[in-house]
Short mmCIF file of C-alpha atoms in Angstrom, two decimals:
data_model
loop_
_atom_site.label_atom_id
_atom_site.label_comp_id
_atom_site.label_asym_id
_atom_site.label_seq_id
_atom_site.Cartn_x
_atom_site.Cartn_y
_atom_site.Cartn_z
CA MET A 36 -16.99 -48.15 3.37
CA LYS A 37 -16.27 -45.55 0.70
CA TYR A 38 -18.84 -43.32 2.34
CA ILE A 39 -17.24 -43.63 5.78
CA LEU A 40 -13.86 -42.83 4.32
CA ALA A 41 -15.24 -39.75 2.65
CA VAL A 42 -16.79 -38.58 5.90
CA LEU A 43 -13.54 -39.23 7.78
CA LEU A 44 -11.57 -37.30 5.16
CA THR A 45 -13.96 -34.40 5.36
CA ILE A 46 -13.71 -34.28 9.15
CA THR A 47 -9.92 -34.46 9.18
CA SER A 48 -9.71 -31.74 6.58
CA PHE A 49 -11.73 -29.52 8.88
CA ILE A 50 -9.58 -30.18 11.90
CA SER A 51 -6.28 -30.21 10.04
CA PHE A 52 -3.61 -27.96 11.40
CA SER A 53 -3.34 -24.33 10.41
CA GLN A 54 -1.16 -21.65 11.93
CA SER A 55 -2.11 -19.40 14.78
CA VAL A 56 -1.30 -15.72 14.44
CA LYS A 57 1.53 -14.23 16.45
CA VAL A 58 1.37 -10.54 17.29
CA ILE A 59 4.81 -8.94 16.92
CA GLN A 60 6.47 -5.59 17.50
CA VAL A 61 8.95 -3.76 15.27
CA ASP A 62 12.08 -5.32 16.87
CA GLU A 63 10.72 -8.80 16.15
CA LEU A 64 9.90 -7.78 12.59
CA VAL A 65 13.42 -6.45 12.12
CA ALA A 66 14.79 -9.74 13.49
CA LEU A 67 12.73 -11.69 10.93
CA VAL A 68 14.03 -9.51 8.08
CA ASN A 69 17.61 -9.89 9.32
CA SER A 70 17.39 -13.60 10.05
CA ASP A 71 20.70 -15.47 10.26
CA LYS A 72 19.15 -18.77 9.17
CA GLU A 73 20.62 -20.61 6.21
CA LYS A 74 17.39 -20.99 4.29
CA ILE A 75 16.06 -18.39 1.86
CA GLN A 76 13.63 -16.13 3.74
CA VAL A 77 10.43 -15.05 2.01
CA ILE A 78 8.70 -12.26 3.89
CA ASN A 79 5.34 -11.23 2.53
CA PHE A 80 3.25 -8.27 3.70
CA TRP A 81 -0.50 -8.63 3.28
CA ALA A 82 -3.87 -7.92 4.89
CA THR A 83 -7.23 -9.68 5.01
CA TRP A 84 -8.81 -6.70 3.22
CA CYS A 85 -6.27 -6.60 0.39
CA GLY A 86 -7.60 -8.34 -2.75
CA PRO A 87 -4.31 -8.71 -4.65
CA CYS A 88 -2.65 -10.02 -1.47
CA ILE A 89 -5.24 -12.76 -1.09
CA LYS A 90 -4.88 -13.72 -4.75
CA GLU A 91 -1.15 -14.33 -4.44
CA LEU A 92 -1.27 -16.17 -1.08
CA PRO A 93 -1.87 -19.64 -2.64
CA PHE A 94 1.22 -19.20 -4.85
CA ILE A 95 3.30 -18.33 -1.80
CA GLU A 96 1.92 -21.25 0.21
CA GLU A 97 2.68 -23.55 -2.71
CA VAL A 98 6.32 -22.46 -2.70
CA ALA A 99 6.50 -22.83 1.08
CA GLU A 100 5.48 -26.45 0.64
CA SER A 101 7.35 -27.43 -2.52
CA MET A 102 10.63 -25.75 -1.54
CA LYS A 103 10.43 -26.20 2.21
CA SER A 104 13.92 -27.66 2.56
CA GLN A 105 15.35 -24.45 1.09
CA VAL A 106 12.85 -21.76 2.01
CA ASP A 107 11.13 -20.28 5.09
CA VAL A 108 7.98 -18.25 4.48
CA GLN A 109 6.78 -15.58 6.91
CA LEU A 110 3.41 -13.98 6.24
CA ILE A 111 3.10 -10.63 7.98
CA THR A 112 -0.30 -9.00 8.07
CA VAL A 113 -0.75 -5.27 8.56
CA ASP A 114 -4.33 -5.74 9.76
CA PHE A 115 -4.96 -3.74 12.93
CA VAL A 116 -4.46 -5.68 16.17
CA ASP A 117 -8.17 -5.05 16.97
CA ASP A 118 -8.90 -7.37 14.05
CA LEU A 119 -6.81 -10.26 15.38
CA THR A 120 -9.83 -12.59 15.60
CA LYS A 121 -10.75 -11.78 12.02
CA VAL A 122 -7.21 -12.62 10.93
CA GLU A 123 -7.24 -15.88 12.90
CA LYS A 124 -10.51 -16.89 11.28
CA PHE A 125 -9.10 -16.03 7.86
CA VAL A 126 -5.98 -18.14 8.49
CA GLU A 127 -8.18 -21.01 9.64
CA ARG A 128 -10.54 -20.73 6.68
CA LYS A 129 -7.74 -20.54 4.12
CA GLN A 130 -5.80 -23.26 5.97
CA LEU A 131 -2.60 -21.24 5.81
CA LYS A 132 0.39 -23.36 6.81
CA SER A 133 3.11 -20.71 6.82
CA ASN A 134 4.04 -18.71 9.92
CA VAL A 135 1.60 -15.82 10.24
CA TYR A 136 2.43 -12.65 12.17
CA LEU A 137 0.53 -9.46 12.82
CA ILE A 138 2.70 -6.38 13.15
CA ASP A 139 1.22 -4.31 15.94
CA ASN A 140 2.56 -0.89 14.99
CA VAL A 141 0.65 1.65 12.90
CA ASP A 142 3.46 4.23 12.88
CA TYR A 143 4.43 2.83 9.49
CA ASN A 144 6.93 5.54 8.67
CA SER A 145 9.01 4.33 11.62
CA TRP A 146 9.55 0.84 10.21
CA ILE A 147 8.91 0.61 6.44
CA ASP A 148 12.53 1.51 5.58
CA LYS A 149 13.80 -1.11 8.05
CA VAL A 150 12.14 -3.76 5.89
CA ASP A 151 13.35 -2.35 2.58
CA GLU A 152 14.17 1.19 1.54
CA ARG A 153 12.62 0.54 -1.87
CA TRP A 154 9.22 -0.11 -0.30
CA SER A 155 6.82 2.81 -0.82
CA GLY A 156 4.24 1.28 1.55
CA ALA A 157 1.81 -0.33 -0.88
CA ILE A 158 0.77 -3.93 -0.26
CA PRO A 159 1.23 -6.66 -1.30
CA ALA A 160 4.99 -6.42 -0.88
CA THR A 161 7.43 -9.33 -0.73
CA VAL A 162 11.08 -9.46 0.30
CA VAL A 163 13.15 -12.51 -0.61
CA ILE A 164 16.48 -12.80 1.16
CA ASN A 165 19.39 -15.19 1.04
CA PRO A 166 20.79 -14.59 4.56
CA VAL A 167 24.07 -16.32 3.71
CA SER A 168 24.98 -14.28 0.63
CA GLY A 169 23.06 -11.19 1.71
CA ASP A 170 21.33 -11.05 -1.71
CA ARG A 171 17.78 -9.81 -1.63
CA ARG A 172 14.93 -9.11 -4.01
CA PHE A 173 11.98 -6.83 -3.40
CA VAL A 174 8.61 -6.94 -5.17
CA GLU A 175 5.91 -4.35 -4.47
CA ARG A 176 2.94 -5.76 -6.38
CA GLU A 177 0.98 -8.97 -6.80
CA LEU A 178 3.13 -12.03 -7.55
CA LYS A 179 2.06 -14.13 -10.50
CA GLU A 180 2.03 -17.91 -10.38
CA GLY A 181 5.58 -19.26 -10.68
CA GLU A 182 7.20 -15.88 -10.16
CA LEU A 183 8.31 -16.47 -6.58
CA GLU A 184 9.98 -19.77 -7.60
CA SER A 185 12.06 -17.95 -10.23
CA ILE A 186 13.09 -15.27 -7.76
CA ILE A 187 14.15 -17.92 -5.24
CA GLU A 188 16.06 -19.89 -7.93
CA GLU A 189 18.04 -16.73 -8.69
CA LEU A 190 19.03 -16.39 -5.05
CA LEU A 191 19.89 -20.04 -4.39
CA MET B 19 25.45 -5.05 -27.20
CA LYS B 20 22.36 -3.10 -28.12
CA SER B 21 20.19 -6.20 -27.78
CA LYS B 22 21.69 -6.91 -24.37
CA LEU B 23 20.86 -3.40 -23.29
CA LEU B 24 17.36 -3.81 -24.61
CA LEU B 25 16.96 -7.07 -22.77
CA LEU B 26 18.31 -5.49 -19.61
CA SER B 27 15.94 -2.55 -19.82
CA ALA B 28 13.05 -4.90 -20.56
CA LEU B 29 14.00 -6.88 -17.44
CA VAL B 30 14.26 -3.74 -15.38
CA LEU B 31 10.85 -2.62 -16.61
CA PHE B 32 9.43 -6.06 -15.89
CA PHE B 33 10.72 -6.14 -12.34
CA ALA B 34 9.81 -2.55 -11.69
CA GLY B 35 6.16 -3.52 -12.20
CA ALA B 36 3.96 -0.56 -11.42
CA PRO B 37 5.33 2.81 -12.46
CA LYS B 38 7.62 4.18 -9.80
CA ALA B 39 9.17 7.27 -11.31
CA GLY B 40 7.73 10.46 -10.00
CA TYR B 41 8.51 13.92 -8.80
CA GLU B 42 11.25 14.50 -6.27
CA LEU B 43 10.74 17.02 -3.49
CA GLY B 44 11.25 20.53 -4.82
CA ALA B 45 10.35 19.50 -8.37
CA ASP B 46 8.05 21.53 -10.61
CA VAL B 47 4.78 19.67 -10.85
CA GLU B 48 3.04 19.61 -14.21
CA ASP B 49 -0.41 21.11 -14.02
CA PHE B 50 -3.41 18.82 -14.54
CA THR B 51 -7.10 19.20 -15.36
CA LEU B 52 -9.41 16.39 -14.25
CA LYS B 53 -13.16 15.94 -13.90
CA ASN B 54 -14.57 16.45 -10.42
CA VAL B 55 -17.52 14.52 -8.96
CA ASP B 56 -19.69 17.63 -9.51
CA GLY B 57 -19.07 17.31 -13.25
CA LYS B 58 -16.78 20.35 -13.48
CA GLU B 59 -13.18 20.21 -14.62
CA ILE B 60 -10.64 21.17 -11.98
CA THR B 61 -7.26 22.62 -12.93
CA LEU B 62 -4.74 22.22 -10.12
CA SER B 63 -2.97 25.55 -10.65
CA GLU B 64 -6.24 27.47 -10.57
CA TYR B 65 -7.91 25.62 -7.72
CA GLY B 66 -6.08 26.69 -4.59
CA GLU B 67 -4.96 30.22 -3.91
CA LYS B 68 -1.55 29.20 -2.49
CA GLY B 69 -1.30 25.55 -3.39
CA ALA B 70 -3.10 22.27 -2.79
CA ILE B 71 -3.07 19.09 -0.76
CA VAL B 72 -3.22 16.44 -3.49
CA ILE B 73 -4.28 13.08 -2.06
CA PHE B 74 -4.40 9.91 -4.15
CA ASP B 75 -7.46 8.24 -2.71
CA CYS B 76 -10.33 5.94 -3.66
CA ASN B 77 -13.72 4.56 -2.60
CA THR B 78 -12.60 1.08 -1.68
CA CYS B 79 -9.38 1.03 0.34
CA PRO B 80 -9.87 0.41 4.07
CA TYR B 81 -7.00 2.80 4.80
CA SER B 82 -8.71 5.50 2.73
CA LYS B 83 -11.83 4.86 4.78
CA ALA B 84 -9.83 5.11 8.00
CA TYR B 85 -8.62 8.55 6.86
CA LEU B 86 -11.89 9.77 5.34
CA GLU B 87 -12.87 12.08 8.19
CA ARG B 88 -9.33 13.36 8.56
CA ILE B 89 -9.19 14.21 4.84
CA LYS B 90 -12.46 16.15 5.15
CA GLU B 91 -11.06 17.99 8.17
CA LEU B 92 -7.87 18.90 6.32
CA ASP B 93 -9.95 20.53 3.60
CA ALA B 94 -12.13 22.36 6.13
CA MET B 95 -9.01 23.61 7.89
CA TYR B 96 -6.83 24.57 4.95
CA ALA B 97 -9.12 25.39 2.00
CA PRO B 98 -9.87 28.80 3.57
CA LYS B 99 -6.12 29.34 3.99
CA GLY B 100 -5.38 28.63 0.33
CA TYR B 101 -4.52 24.92 0.47
CA PRO B 102 -7.64 22.93 -0.43
CA VAL B 103 -7.66 19.12 -0.67
CA VAL B 104 -7.76 17.66 -4.17
CA ALA B 105 -8.47 13.94 -3.82
CA VAL B 106 -7.57 11.99 -6.96
CA ASN B 107 -8.88 8.52 -7.75
CA SER B 108 -6.59 6.73 -10.19
CA ASN B 109 -7.79 3.14 -9.75
CA ASP B 110 -8.64 1.26 -12.93
CA PRO B 111 -12.39 0.51 -12.74
CA ASN B 112 -11.85 -2.78 -14.58
CA LYS B 113 -9.66 -3.96 -11.71
CA SER B 114 -11.73 -2.22 -9.03
CA PRO B 115 -15.33 -1.77 -10.25
CA ASP B 116 -16.38 0.23 -7.17
CA ASP B 117 -13.89 2.93 -8.13
CA SER B 118 -15.62 4.01 -11.36
CA PHE B 119 -16.52 7.67 -11.85
CA ASP B 120 -20.21 6.99 -11.16
CA LYS B 121 -19.32 5.25 -7.91
CA MET B 122 -17.11 8.19 -6.96
CA VAL B 123 -20.06 10.54 -7.41
CA GLU B 124 -22.19 8.33 -5.15
CA TYR B 125 -19.43 7.94 -2.57
CA ALA B 126 -18.71 11.67 -2.40
CA ASP B 127 -22.43 12.34 -1.97
CA GLU B 128 -22.93 9.69 0.77
CA ASN B 129 -19.92 10.97 2.67
CA GLU B 130 -20.75 14.64 2.16
CA TYR B 131 -17.49 15.56 0.51
CA GLU B 132 -16.85 19.29 0.42
CA HIS B 133 -13.46 18.74 -1.13
CA ALA B 134 -12.64 18.05 -4.77
CA TYR B 135 -12.63 14.39 -5.75
CA VAL B 136 -11.36 14.05 -9.31
CA TYR B 137 -11.04 11.14 -11.68
CA ASP B 138 -7.65 10.26 -13.18
CA ALA B 139 -9.17 8.08 -15.91
CA ASP B 140 -5.95 7.31 -17.78
CA GLN B 141 -3.82 7.14 -14.58
CA SER B 142 -1.42 9.68 -16.07
CA VAL B 143 -1.52 11.94 -13.01
CA ALA B 144 -0.73 9.09 -10.59
CA LYS B 145 2.13 8.05 -12.88
CA ALA B 146 3.50 11.61 -13.13
CA PHE B 147 3.45 12.01 -9.35
CA GLY B 148 4.79 8.53 -8.69
CA ALA B 149 1.86 7.76 -6.43
CA THR B 150 1.84 4.14 -5.35
CA ASN B 151 -0.87 3.65 -2.79
CA THR B 152 -3.96 5.16 -1.20
CA PRO B 153 -4.10 7.47 0.63
CA HIS B 154 -0.84 9.02 -0.63
CA VAL B 155 -0.34 12.77 -0.11
CA PHE B 156 1.56 15.30 -2.25
CA ILE B 157 1.49 18.93 -1.10
CA VAL B 158 2.18 21.50 -3.83
CA GLN B 159 2.88 25.18 -3.35
CA LYS B 160 2.31 27.87 -5.94
CA ASN B 161 5.36 29.87 -6.85
CA GLY B 162 4.35 32.38 -9.50
CA GLU B 163 3.31 30.27 -12.46
CA LYS B 164 4.93 27.17 -11.01
CA LEU B 165 3.65 24.43 -8.75
CA VAL B 166 6.41 23.12 -6.50
CA LEU B 167 6.28 19.80 -4.63
CA LYS B 168 6.85 20.35 -0.91
CA TYR B 169 5.74 17.15 0.84
CA ILE B 170 5.28 13.49 -0.05
CA GLY B 171 3.79 10.83 2.18
CA ALA B 172 1.37 10.01 4.95
CA ILE B 173 -1.30 12.13 6.64
CA ASP B 174 -0.15 11.31 10.18
CA ASN B 175 1.46 8.50 12.15
CA ASN B 176 -1.60 6.58 13.29
CA THR B 177 -3.88 5.12 10.62
CA ARG B 178 -6.10 3.36 13.12
CA ASP B 179 -6.82 6.19 15.52
CA ALA B 180 -6.74 9.90 14.68
CA GLU B 181 -6.68 10.86 18.37
CA ALA B 182 -3.60 8.77 18.99
CA ALA B 183 -1.61 10.30 16.13
CA ASP B 184 1.13 12.44 17.65
CA LYS B 185 2.79 13.38 14.37
CA LYS B 186 0.44 15.21 12.04
CA TYR B 187 2.69 15.34 9.01
CA VAL B 188 0.33 17.08 6.58
CA GLN B 189 -0.89 19.70 9.06
CA ASP B 190 2.67 20.45 10.14
CA ALA B 191 3.80 20.72 6.53
CA VAL B 192 1.00 23.10 5.47
CA ASP B 193 1.44 25.17 8.64
CA ALA B 194 5.12 25.53 7.82
CA LEU B 195 4.34 26.58 4.23
CA LEU B 196 1.83 29.14 5.48
CA GLU B 197 4.58 30.61 7.66
CA GLY B 198 6.88 30.79 4.66
CA LYS B 199 9.05 27.92 5.87
CA SER B 200 9.88 24.51 4.45
CA PRO B 201 8.24 21.50 6.12
CA GLU B 202 10.53 19.97 8.74
CA THR B 203 9.43 16.47 7.79
CA ALA B 204 9.01 16.55 4.03
CA LYS B 205 8.90 12.85 3.23
CA THR B 206 7.24 9.95 5.05
CA LYS B 207 5.92 6.51 4.21
CA ALA B 208 2.75 4.69 5.09
CA ILE B 209 1.07 1.41 4.37
CA GLY B 210 -1.75 1.69 1.87
CA CYS B 211 -3.67 -0.14 -0.82
CA THR B 212 -1.72 -0.35 -4.01
CA ILE B 213 -3.14 1.76 -6.85
CA LYS B 214 -4.96 -0.64 -9.19
CA TRP B 215 -3.07 -0.15 -12.46
CA ALA B 216 -4.69 -0.98 -15.76
CA SER B 217 -2.87 -3.87 -17.36
#
């Protein structure tokens, strides 16, 4: 019986739901950054090839789960659109539950300032916004465990 | 009051994370001497006849790889005109082992670098420039004894595909300098790998 349960658990963990990846353009990205939702918006820029980004992803996913009544998390990859399948496989393998987007625009200079003028262009980069108060925080480096929670607490 | 100020500045430093200060456009750039992959020391002010295209770069960043050929072409095009490329690797080899000096030598050899590829071992040059990611370009122009910063930013506006880039920021900027003008677009931004700072 125990054995069957273990097998069942293993199978369900393999087929459990993870996000698909939505390809977006700059106007959709701008809409995400300027969301009029009530929840705190966490917008994280990453890529499958970016080591520090991958290290901080579990911390972000943890917050998305533990604070989900107060926070929306959007993960935006800057991987090239040619690598969409690679990104989808990554999302599947890491079982990412947050919304995952791929920004399909490599003319970075045309949109980096629309996300945040403080952003130099390095990733990882994370914007945390309280759409109601308009307060926002910007972090252009790897988030440490617990750091995102404190930033969100400040904005709540 | 003093302690509050101290606390505040500590907080500011904490949230600032990686060093961000750096030269503004038009600033005098402090000269530097760093070891090149051929073992010789390169001094910025003595390297190019009219200036230099300083590019913070590395062995490991996919965006650096995407621009590798374009960086070689920039040197081939502008070294003879007095603006050679000086690629600078500032990544901490403890954080990014494939960016050690020995690996730089191998990488430059494999990829047949003609341009300088120097090692910023203590990251002081990246900090002075305010470089944040790779590849990150700073064009300096010689003005008598001085080195003046004339352009900060991206190489062009299409990382993925050189052919599709319709704004060649660095070429346009150097061309303008060669004609005695100021670059029309003197500051741009691009996505890149963050410089791996020593902790």
